[in-house]
Amino acid sequence: MGSKDSLIVTVLAILVFKDYLCESGLAATVTYDHRALVIDGQRRVLLSGSIHYPRSTPEVWPELIRKSKEGGLDVIETYIFWNYHEPVRGEYYFEGRFDLVRFVKVVQEAGLYVHLRIGPYACAEWNYGGFPTWLHFIPGVQFRTSNAIFKEEMKRFLAKIVTIMKEEKLFATQGGPIILAQVENEYGNVEWAYGVGGELYVKWAAETAVSLNTTVPWVMCQQEDAPDPIINTCNGFYCDEFTPNSPSKPKMWTENYSGWFLAFGNPIPFRPVEDLAFSVARFFETGGTFQNYYMYFGGTNFGRTAGGPLIASSYDYDAPIDEYGFIRQPKWGHLRDLHKAIKQCEGYLVNSDPTYERLGVNLEAHIYYKNTQECAAFLANIDKSLDANVTFNGNSYNLPAWSVSILPDCKNVIFNTAKVVSQRSLGDLSYAHPTTMRESLLGPSAWGWYKEKVGIWSDNSFTGSSLLEQINTTKDTSDYLWYTTSCNKQRTCQPVPVFLLAVAFHVLFYLETVAGFGYGNHEDASFTLSKKVTLNEGNNTLDMLSMIIGLQNYGPWFDIAGAGIFSVILSDLMNNTEDVSSREWTYQIGLEGEYLGLDTISLANSSLWTLGSDIPINQSLIWYKTTFIAPEGTGPLALNLSSMGKGQAWVNGQGIGRYWSAYLAPSAGCTENCDYRGSYDASKCLKNCGQPAQTLYHIPRTWVHSGDNLLVLHEELGGDPSKISVSTRIGQEVCAHVSESDPPPVDAWTPNLEVMSLNPEVRLSCEQGWKITSINFASFGTPEGQCGKFSQGICHGENVLSVVQQACIGQEGCSLPVSAANFGDPCPGVLKSLAIEALCSD
């Protein structure tokens, strides 16, 4: 056996042994030094991805983990969600979507590691940042500072999670997959607001974590003052310039944002994969050895789990795996190839610190030496617009602007972050094409409805002598709080044709009928509503419904940020005003429909519902219910609520989230083709301007059954339920366009092999269970256009379609070399490319 074959066998043996350790439950020691995490005495380069277990369902966890592993990940990172694990103090819940032990074991069965971010503060755009609301009501408590009450509760929960993991033998030293744990979360971003109490709290949190004896390292992210032995880590869009606070700690990146979260009223943010890959490559180029994507799969904020203000139900995050569990291309594929290239360099990356070499203006190399003869290199062009040719080790290389090339042998470029050759997907669940989607309209028949009462609806209301803050009043048992008062036109309010209202979040204002409504946005939830009204002679009742859209989850002292109606002022045309905020108000927590349980299956056939085909539409505060047959298939469903206004939805009693189709994003600020070059931030690349942030709502397949399924909606503003539809994906259109000048597949290269001897390839693959059923376009020569809009150029091979069909039809995937030897040469001397569009289906 030759030396090349020996090396391949050695690499395969190491990879297989790593999986064996995870799956078989063999104990492993985990430590660290200045270069990397050290597992059983070996420094490791680790690629990680965040998947939050409650944002999907247990039935799909194995599939998500499988796709993560196939994408090149070594580690799955997740937060722990205290408010759902301990909804009542001392009463714990670890079932269903919150079965943490089951999730960790699914990861272990796949042969991957786990980074457990216990916190217990999570942020994560999760309601109240993951804190249980009962914690807020313990007398004398102050969150995230040196407060004895808070520290006692936090330590108790940390110990609870650690104990569970130990009892299940899930730490690496017990044969489990957990190699890292995290205490607190991004506290360094807000520590300034807590003064000395914050500094003391950081030291206490570190000491407490270490005292729990997990036998694996602890980290604190965004925490420059993390005490030894806690590793301080970086969060952000770029972390190549990050340096740990001690020369004995490795350079680690716990949150590399694959996109950004979605908020009602905002456009949809996305991050080009060229920039994401650039950030990852730069991190490993400059000495990093652990990197995590936040998120690798984002999922869904089911029910009322979304944080605030105004976080949407979709937590898709433009992640490599989309909200519904489908692979997002080309992001997933381009990053998979990047991971393969980085792993080719692992032996060099963990052996030495990088050596810097300047190649020109905004041009640089970082070299990792194994010995004087062997090295790996990263060549970077950090210019925002100018491509460049550079000379390195006597060879010439082209570097596109804002890109990194990876040379695992300091000679051959096997990957460049700006050159995307992986396949692309056409459309998503909003792309309703009959060949890829199965959709059914619910229609106007067989609906029931219940009109919610305005204002005080029961005898459990109560009065107060001033306006009450909403969260302290409702204790987050409901999104809703009624504020009711009265005024007499002949006395207090005369002449009062103008009503001014200063409020927060979202409010409906009634004076017999809807008189107005107002709302804020994610960036500033507070707002002022000014409304002219005509009062009746005598007594007038003013009813105001304040609606929270997720409790705040981030910021200094966020736990005491208020919500609700803060000021009510009456004014006349002469600008004479009366502040009625301190008069007597009557309060009602929640809605009557909530109290009755209209969202539950048990009331589906109740006489409370009015039945008929003449559905009342465009009415505020109304409940709707109907049944539907789920479209055939095994995949997830999407509920299209674009015809509705604002509210909540349930399927078979399961909350699928809040919706707000009536809130449109600003019409300006989006770009069809966002330039990946230059620093990215959450507002750089936006789409869907002038449209609702979200109209499709995820229904897990396991939440429906054959036969009738119950859909219940609570509509707050007004909509038309007869136009609601439900759909599922039954296929996908995929495409690729690869040039003769593009790099060959990363996994085709082996040491001592010249890249120039290899051909680029078009590689197509379908989601598991689907096969390529047709080729919609194929051209070798000079095809023009983009995926979905390809056309033949002036140079086109004659038998390309038949060659592609023979190689691909009936296959789950296929690979075709981009070479005249494969297709003939229709135009000698001309740079040619291969473009293919294919349909995958079941």
Tab-separated table of N, CA, C and O in Angstrom, residues 1 6 122 401:
chain	number	residue	atom	x	y	z
A	1	MET	N	0.857	-1.191	0.000
A	1	MET	CA	0.000	0.000	0.000
A	1	MET	C	0.889	1.236	0.000
A	1	MET	O	1.809	1.334	0.800
A	6	SER	N	-2.044	4.985	2.737
A	6	SER	CA	-1.862	4.855	4.192
A	6	SER	C	-2.447	6.048	4.908
A	6	SER	O	-3.111	5.917	5.948
A	122	ALA	N	-31.102	32.518	28.652
A	122	ALA	CA	-30.880	32.058	27.290
A	122	ALA	C	-30.906	33.185	26.270
A	122	ALA	O	-30.207	33.118	25.272
A	401	ALA	N	-12.512	39.346	-4.288
A	401	ALA	CA	-12.681	40.235	-3.142
A	401	ALA	C	-13.483	39.533	-2.044
A	401	ALA	O	-14.390	38.761	-2.323
